[in-house]
Structures are given as C-alpha cells and as structure tokens.
C-alpha cells in the first residue's frame, strides 16, 4: 500500500488519441481483430493503446522514432498510459510491444544524460525510477512482445564479443540507437517475455560497455530473473544476449518466429488472466515487495547518486564521444 | 536453538500402534526386509511408522483416507510421529511416503478452512505452520518418496493449461482431492525429493487456482528450491508440474519408475546418512536458518493474516462452491 | 570503501623473486610469450607471479608443495602478492593457476587446525578470512585456470559416492592432499572459472565429509554461484564435482581440455578487460557488497566460532585420525 501510494502521480497530461492500427497488426488473431470494433481507443503521441476490452487486454505500442529511446516525454507518456489502464476496470492485462520496425526500445536516451543541468538529470532519473516502479508493481498482467526487424544489413557480433553494441533490445546492428539498457528494463518488469527469433535481436543490460553502471534496483530485477551468478557476469560484461542465449540464461521466457510474437503474447496473457485477479495480484506483490521497497526507501539517494555520477567530466566526455560517433554513423 | 525451542510441543497424545505392512512394501530391498524383523513398531492411526533401527531409517507412511488431506488431526499426528523419531537416537533418517494408492497428499484440508470459526482457522493455521517448522528444521535426514497411482481414468491437462487441478501432489485427474498445495509443502521441506514417473502425478503450489495465496514462508521455501523467477511464475499461475517438468524446474530431484520410488529413496537416504550427523545438521541449519526465522518471528501475524483472509465472505463463498463441486464429482 | 579499508594490511613482508617459467607454460599464446620479455618479475617463495604488463595481465602460480595446501605462510604470501598487483597500475587482471602438477589447491591446511593453540587457530582463521575478502572484493579481473594432472593411478569414486575425497580442487585420487575446500574457496572468488577436463579433477566444498562445516560466508559465495538448492545439497553432502557435473551445476564456467586451460584463461580475461575498469569495478562491488559486508561486520564472531568449534575434543580427534590415515597412505 505504502509503496503504491508513494509513487502515484496524477494523470495531469492531456493525451492525444493515437492513430489506430488495423487489427492485423495485433498478430492476426481473431480475438484481437474482433475485439477492436467497439473498443475505445486511447493513447498518446508516443504510446499507442489498442484496447480489446472484451478480452480485458490492451496492446500498448511504443512509437517514439527512430528507436523508441526512453526520452523524458516518452517515459511520462508510458507512465500515464499505464495509469489509465490500471484505473480502467475493463482491463486486466497489457501487452507491451513496439510499433517501430526493428527495435523494441533502444533504451535510455543519452541526450537526456549529456550536456544538461544537474536538475535535468535528477528529473530524468526520477522518471526512469517511476516507470520501473509502476511497471514492476503493476496489478495488471504485463507481457512483453519483443519484436523488431533489422534495418541495417551488417551484423555485428553479439554478446560474447568485446564489441560495443547499441540497443538494449533491438537489432544488434542498429546504428541508430541511442542506447543503453532501458528496453531490457521494461521487459524485465513484465510477468512474461517473448522474443522474436531473429539473431540480430539482442537483449541485455549493456551499461558497462558505455562506461556507466546499472542502478541497484535494475541489478536486483535482473538477479531475480536469471540468478546471482548469471547476473554478475552479464552486468560486468554488459552482455547483450541473442535469442538462443537469452532463452537459455532465462532473460526471456520464450523465443518464437517473428511473425508469431504477437499471437504468442495473446496466448500467454490468456493463461495469466485465467487466474483470479486478487490471488494473482497478492502473489505478485509478495514476490516483488522486497525488491521494490529497496528503491522506494532509497529513491532520493539513488537520484543523487545518479546525478553525481553522470555529471562527472569523464562520464560526460565519454557519452559525448559516443553520441558523436552515433551521429557520424547515421550521417 | 531459540528457533527449535519456540516450536516444541509435548508429545501429549497417545498414539495407537499402526498396522505393520510387510517389508516388501518398503521397496523390496534387502535392507528394509531384513531390518524389519526385530524393529520396534510405532505410529498412529493416520501415520504408519515402519522403523528399520538397524539402518537408522524409519519409513513414515501417510494414511489419511481418501487422499491424505492435511486435516488438523493428521497434522498433529505427523508432528508427534516426527517428534518421537527425533527423540529416538536410533533413527537418523526418515522417508516420507504415502500408504494410499494414487496420492502422496492432496494438501491442506479445505473443510478446515470453510464454514468454521476464526478460532478454528487460527488453530488450524498454527498446526500447518508447526508441521512446516518441524519438518524444515528437522535434524533428521528427510527424503520424500512421492508415490501414487491414478485411480480415475480421465486425464486432465496439467501445468501449462488453465484448468483447475486438484491435488498438490497426486494424480492430476484425482477428483477426490480436497486440495491445495500441502503435499508440496511437505515435499519441499525434505532434503531430497523423488517423484514417480507417472504423467498423472503433478506437484506444485496451486493456491491461486483456488483464489487463495501461499503464505510467505512457503513462497520462500519454493524460491529457495527453484529460484526467484521460476517461483514467481509457478506461484502466480498456480502451476502443477508433471514429472518431466517437475524435474526440469527442480521442484523434485529425481524422477524414477513408480516401482522404484521406494528403493531409490533408500539408496538416496544412505548417501545422506554417510555424512557425520553433527556436520550435516549444522550445515542444514545454516542453510535454512534465515528462512525459518522469518516465520518464527512473525508467527502470530501470519496466523492473523490467514484468519482475516480466509474469513472473507468472497473467499468463503469460493471455497464453498469448490467443495460442492468436488462432492458432485464424487457422487 | 569501509569494507576495503577494514581489510587492508601493509605489504610488510619482503618477497623473494620467484623463478620465472618459460612463456610456453603460460599456454603457448603469443601474448604471454611476447609480453614476458620486458616484464618485471616478482612473487614470493610459494607464489610465482609472471607479469605481462603489456597486456595488463599477471599469472599467479601456486607453488606450495606438495599440494598447495593453504598454510598460514602460503595464505600470507597470496595476500601480499595480490596486494602488490592491486597497487601496480600496470595490471588490471590476474590469472590464478597452479605450478604443481595435478592439483590446483588441496585446500585448508589441516596441520594448522590440529594440535595447536586457540591463538594459533584464531590467527589462521583470520588469514583465511583475509584471503577470501581480498580476492572476493578485488578490483582486478580474476580468472582461475584450474589445472592439474593426476599422479596416483587408482581412481576413487567422485561426488555421488559416500567416499571421503581429499583435495577440494585437484585429483580425486590424490592421496597427498591435506585437505578441505580451500581450493574451491579461491576459485569461487574469481570472476570466471575454467576447469581442465580430467575426470579425476573434482571441485567442491567437502567440509562435512571431514566432520567440519563451511563458514557462512563461504556458504554465501557458493549459494551466489550455484543457487540455494544446489548449494544446500552440495554442502550437506560435501560433494566434489567432476568436470561435467561441475559445469552443469555451475560451480565452474567452462571445461576445456587440459592443455587449453591457460590459453582459454587468457582469452576469457581479455573479454573482461575490454570493459572500462571503473564501470566494471563498480558493478562488481555492487554485486558482491552484501555478501562481503556480512563477514566484515561479524569477523571477530566468526573467528571465535571457528576456534571454539575446532578446539572441541571430538573434532580434534577426528582430524587427528584423518591426518594419521593420510600419513599411512603416503608412507
């Protein structure tokens, strides 16, 4: 209770109705196609929400071009969309997926962390914390459908190599990504994770590859998911796992052909929604309470920690160089 | 020490001698057959104890028809039998198994949790806690030989389906079970778990399927056994694992053909008993102390929590309906 | 910070330069062979240090005949060598391996724990704690190359048997070992573990087999590495895992043919060293802080606990018998 109370923010931002995609985009299942007819539509500029109120499911699609970086605005819209769904009793489950070809979310937005004021950094980090807290403690069933298509031909080597890879979840070869680890953050808060079986899609927390570090609560989330030893290795090396490795280490629950990601997500969420809500929610809260509480009780200290770290000259310099290299590659 | 002291109850109940089964029932091993001759026999109406003092092993057989539900009386007899074995220096290990065909233990007895007084619920829950604390902290080597035969022809779908499955450990198709999760509770406290390879035997904590939730200490036990992620999924979905899945997720240690369950248990316990007792016991206590302490220090609060949850009209109604459905199926 | 400060000891002991082995012994890689030319050499009588300053890597070789038992002197030299490397900015990674054929380290030195004064036991245990704290919290990348050759023909049965096995990491059949678990202690503190694929090499914490118990912080380290359930079973049974089982349970990360252990270690450490130091070090500290702190805050109590346990008549008697049996076997 206290946990939830402390993180609530009012839905104070007016949202524009997102363009509604044809049901086919939902995975061509009858449920999705059929449920769309009478369903209310809501969402925002960067978050499309396709409700299927009959099934009690909404599909939340990330649309923050080019690579769904977690900008401050995008973070805010995500939290507000989630809050609207939480407060609408007709929804019990949400599928998180991408509207952008080739990338689920490239992660935190480096431009929010580079060349700005300490106050900006603080505000940004608070929004990142907020998204995690809301998702991780959500009463809704959350399933991530990690989709995407590679748009760059060359394939960089993944995971086991020393290469700097961009895109926390996306194509390993995606040069457009502004980058680390936020996509994996979103996926790790879900109840179930499905990854498209494309060798160019990688998932992981690659902070160290950029010279920065994951916050303790994200470390805790990863450790809860894949265990202490695997998390220690993955975090130290900043590993990004391609599908087969991701499944083996347990950072995702299922790997399916790309065209089946959405339909698999709908089947999976149906299993979770067959459980009585109150029992499932209490059980979820019991499993996650200790981890969430650690951040709730140290939230300000964590912000201070981030601000002082990211403000360092050496870190700013390294992020600057990284961003410039990205620009050159895009140019 | 404090832990143990706080949970001791006097062996104040007179026990009737259980009928002694032929040694052959122990798995037809020479050890069991040979050791039986001069062995003392003790036990109670619902708990048969077949001692093999020569080997230092006792086989404790559950006999609470029809499906070894953990009624208040059965819980009490289990604790007393265990206490007697703990206090008898001639025993160092116990094999827990079922005398009933087709079911190890169908779990908590819903009739103890439905239509009774708050005082009754409190007393019942205290007895459930007591069994767990005694078993989990036992100085004896405990091995569970999870046996059973299906007696109902139809096979309900297991684990991955949305079906409500009855019988925490037993046949997935057993309609006689009065129900959740207690059998798995017993098995999870053991040092080693062997499951008969019968696709109709499932094991798990299916509380959410009935609209109730596992207590935190049982959650901790499962998490210790199969890890945080697998426990989160299994508990939220109320999964019951058939043998192959049970082995893979690690909720049991070994799956063997049904007729080899008892002999495998005897081989397994021999390996544990080859270790010097004091070193093994201190190591076991070190591994389990934190988990046991969490309940010991919050025992009353946990009882209050259970009583107020189970007394809710909505919960009582749902259990009532469930029990009536079971009766109809039996009729 | 506080953690590190509290465990520092001055490098107050003069070290003799260790004999330098030909580069070929490093695994015949060009890097090792090439880097050796201009490299400074340092080390001590029992710890050979072969620096490859160009690569930023040092190979630390254990040379405490016959079986690299962790005597008080050897422990001290290990800590000092490590401290020297930590303070020398030209090194960022260390490979820990054995100079002795057939054994990585047979473990704690029983002669330090038997027939001595309480003050001696206290001093010895403090040195064991110190080695663990230094290794576990090292800022360097640590990789263990667990090598060795069997020198005794007969092969005792490993792991799953009831046999008392000597040598925590070494040949299962090595009768010269004076014994438990210290070699595994060293390996478990590393960032990556590579074991030679020789069925006679086993690794584990076999304390209970000798009637003694692992300290809580070593239990924590094992639990972090292989999970709670596997650790509970391994510690209670005192299991020593041969290579295939060691890999499966996760107590080592890689098993390779014996002649490839060193070259594999060099490849592995290169991957870790490709990560920016400060990000990797902060991440490592974040992962290990809670575990290390538990010992730091209870260090004296842990010493007292060890001294009173090891001083018991029954324990001394059992160690005495064990040592005498070892002597007979050697004679």
PDB file of N, CA, C and O in Angstrom, chain B residues 180-203:
ATOM      1  N   UNK B 180      -5.454 -27.783  -1.683  1.00  0.00           N
ATOM      2  CA  UNK B 180      -4.259 -27.206  -2.286  1.00  0.00           C
ATOM      3  C   UNK B 180      -2.949 -27.391  -1.537  1.00  0.00           C
ATOM      4  O   UNK B 180      -2.861 -27.135  -0.351  1.00  0.00           O
ATOM      5  N   UNK B 181      -1.990 -27.809  -2.210  1.00  0.00           N
ATOM      6  CA  UNK B 181      -0.608 -27.416  -2.025  1.00  0.00           C
ATOM      7  C   UNK B 181       0.103 -27.966  -0.788  1.00  0.00           C
ATOM      8  O   UNK B 181       1.299 -27.859  -0.673  1.00  0.00           O
ATOM      9  N   UNK B 182      -0.624 -28.562   0.124  1.00  0.00           N
ATOM     10  CA  UNK B 182       0.023 -29.049   1.341  1.00  0.00           C
ATOM     11  C   UNK B 182       0.995 -30.192   1.087  1.00  0.00           C
ATOM     12  O   UNK B 182       1.992 -30.352   1.783  1.00  0.00           O
ATOM     13  N   UNK B 183       0.680 -31.022   0.073  1.00  0.00           N
ATOM     14  CA  UNK B 183       1.579 -32.131  -0.226  1.00  0.00           C
ATOM     15  C   UNK B 183       2.916 -31.625  -0.706  1.00  0.00           C
ATOM     16  O   UNK B 183       3.980 -32.148  -0.352  1.00  0.00           O
ATOM     17  N   UNK B 184       2.862 -30.570  -1.497  1.00  0.00           N
ATOM     18  CA  UNK B 184       4.097 -29.960  -1.978  1.00  0.00           C
ATOM     19  C   UNK B 184       4.849 -29.309  -0.818  1.00  0.00           C
ATOM     20  O   UNK B 184       6.068 -29.368  -0.757  1.00  0.00           O
ATOM     21  N   UNK B 185       4.097 -28.724   0.108  1.00  0.00           N
ATOM     22  CA  UNK B 185       4.697 -28.145   1.313  1.00  0.00           C
ATOM     23  C   UNK B 185       5.564 -29.185   2.029  1.00  0.00           C
ATOM     24  O   UNK B 185       6.715 -28.924   2.383  1.00  0.00           O
ATOM     25  N   UNK B 186       5.007 -30.366   2.233  1.00  0.00           N
ATOM     26  CA  UNK B 186       5.749 -31.428   2.923  1.00  0.00           C
ATOM     27  C   UNK B 186       6.991 -31.805   2.121  1.00  0.00           C
ATOM     28  O   UNK B 186       8.101 -31.867   2.662  1.00  0.00           O
ATOM     29  N   UNK B 187       6.814 -32.018   0.827  1.00  0.00           N
ATOM     30  CA  UNK B 187       7.935 -32.446  -0.001  1.00  0.00           C
ATOM     31  C   UNK B 187       9.059 -31.404  -0.010  1.00  0.00           C
ATOM     32  O   UNK B 187      10.240 -31.742   0.044  1.00  0.00           O
ATOM     33  N   UNK B 188       8.677 -30.132  -0.064  1.00  0.00           N
ATOM     34  CA  UNK B 188       9.689 -29.063  -0.165  1.00  0.00           C
ATOM     35  C   UNK B 188      10.552 -28.935   1.087  1.00  0.00           C
ATOM     36  O   UNK B 188      11.633 -28.364   1.039  1.00  0.00           O
ATOM     37  N   UNK B 189      10.069 -29.448   2.219  1.00  0.00           N
ATOM     38  CA  UNK B 189      10.881 -29.360   3.436  1.00  0.00           C
ATOM     39  C   UNK B 189      11.948 -30.445   3.493  1.00  0.00           C
ATOM     40  O   UNK B 189      12.838 -30.386   4.353  1.00  0.00           O
ATOM     41  N   UNK B 190      11.836 -31.432   2.614  1.00  0.00           N
ATOM     42  CA  UNK B 190      12.761 -32.568   2.692  1.00  0.00           C
ATOM     43  C   UNK B 190      14.140 -32.215   2.141  1.00  0.00           C
ATOM     44  O   UNK B 190      14.329 -31.204   1.469  1.00  0.00           O
ATOM     45  N   UNK B 191      15.095 -33.099   2.439  1.00  0.00           N
ATOM     46  CA  UNK B 191      16.441 -32.916   1.916  1.00  0.00           C
ATOM     47  C   UNK B 191      16.561 -33.414   0.475  1.00  0.00           C
ATOM     48  O   UNK B 191      17.451 -32.984  -0.260  1.00  0.00           O
ATOM     49  N   UNK B 192      15.656 -34.290   0.091  1.00  0.00           N
ATOM     50  CA  UNK B 192      15.723 -34.884  -1.244  1.00  0.00           C
ATOM     51  C   UNK B 192      14.327 -35.365  -1.629  1.00  0.00           C
ATOM     52  O   UNK B 192      13.589 -35.879  -0.788  1.00  0.00           O
ATOM     53  N   UNK B 193      13.975 -35.179  -2.904  1.00  0.00           N
ATOM     54  CA  UNK B 193      12.618 -35.475  -3.378  1.00  0.00           C
ATOM     55  C   UNK B 193      12.662 -36.386  -4.602  1.00  0.00           C
ATOM     56  O   UNK B 193      13.303 -36.054  -5.597  1.00  0.00           O
ATOM     57  N   UNK B 194      11.961 -37.510  -4.500  1.00  0.00           N
ATOM     58  CA  UNK B 194      11.893 -38.459  -5.613  1.00  0.00           C
ATOM     59  C   UNK B 194      10.428 -38.594  -6.026  1.00  0.00           C
ATOM     60  O   UNK B 194       9.568 -38.848  -5.186  1.00  0.00           O
ATOM     61  N   UNK B 195      10.152 -38.431  -7.309  1.00  0.00           N
ATOM     62  CA  UNK B 195       8.774 -38.472  -7.807  1.00  0.00           C
ATOM     63  C   UNK B 195       8.597 -39.644  -8.761  1.00  0.00           C
ATOM     64  O   UNK B 195       9.456 -39.893  -9.613  1.00  0.00           O
ATOM     65  N   UNK B 196       7.512 -40.364  -8.593  1.00  0.00           N
ATOM     66  CA  UNK B 196       7.193 -41.466  -9.504  1.00  0.00           C
ATOM     67  C   UNK B 196       6.882 -40.919 -10.891  1.00  0.00           C
ATOM     68  O   UNK B 196       6.193 -39.913 -11.028  1.00  0.00           O
ATOM     69  N   UNK B 197       7.404 -41.610 -11.900  1.00  0.00           N
ATOM     70  CA  UNK B 197       7.276 -41.144 -13.279  1.00  0.00           C
ATOM     71  C   UNK B 197       5.936 -41.549 -13.868  1.00  0.00           C
ATOM     72  O   UNK B 197       5.844 -42.446 -14.708  1.00  0.00           O
ATOM     73  N   UNK B 198       4.907 -40.877 -13.421  1.00  0.00           N
ATOM     74  CA  UNK B 198       3.557 -41.119 -13.923  1.00  0.00           C
ATOM     75  C   UNK B 198       3.017 -39.772 -14.370  1.00  0.00           C
ATOM     76  O   UNK B 198       2.944 -38.847 -13.564  1.00  0.00           O
ATOM     77  N   UNK B 199       2.682 -39.642 -15.652  1.00  0.00           N
ATOM     78  CA  UNK B 199       2.295 -38.316 -16.162  1.00  0.00           C
ATOM     79  C   UNK B 199       1.092 -37.731 -15.427  1.00  0.00           C
ATOM     80  O   UNK B 199       0.822 -36.541 -15.538  1.00  0.00           O
ATOM     81  N   UNK B 200       0.380 -38.575 -14.667  1.00  0.00           N
ATOM     82  CA  UNK B 200      -0.773 -38.034 -13.956  1.00  0.00           C
ATOM     83  C   UNK B 200      -0.431 -37.520 -12.564  1.00  0.00           C
ATOM     84  O   UNK B 200      -1.284 -37.003 -11.869  1.00  0.00           O
ATOM     85  N   UNK B 201       0.828 -37.714 -12.149  1.00  0.00           N
ATOM     86  CA  UNK B 201       1.233 -37.155 -10.855  1.00  0.00           C
ATOM     87  C   UNK B 201       1.805 -35.763 -11.074  1.00  0.00           C
ATOM     88  O   UNK B 201       2.786 -35.593 -11.802  1.00  0.00           O
ATOM     89  N   UNK B 202       1.239 -34.817 -10.382  1.00  0.00           N
ATOM     90  CA  UNK B 202       1.718 -33.444 -10.502  1.00  0.00           C
ATOM     91  C   UNK B 202       2.113 -32.941  -9.140  1.00  0.00           C
ATOM     92  O   UNK B 202       1.630 -33.419  -8.111  1.00  0.00           O
ATOM     93  N   UNK B 203       2.997 -31.962  -9.130  1.00  0.00           N
ATOM     94  CA  UNK B 203       3.407 -31.365  -7.866  1.00  0.00           C
ATOM     95  C   UNK B 203       3.523 -29.855  -8.049  1.00  0.00           C
ATOM     96  O   UNK B 203       3.995 -29.376  -9.075  1.00  0.00           O
TER      97      UNK B 203
END
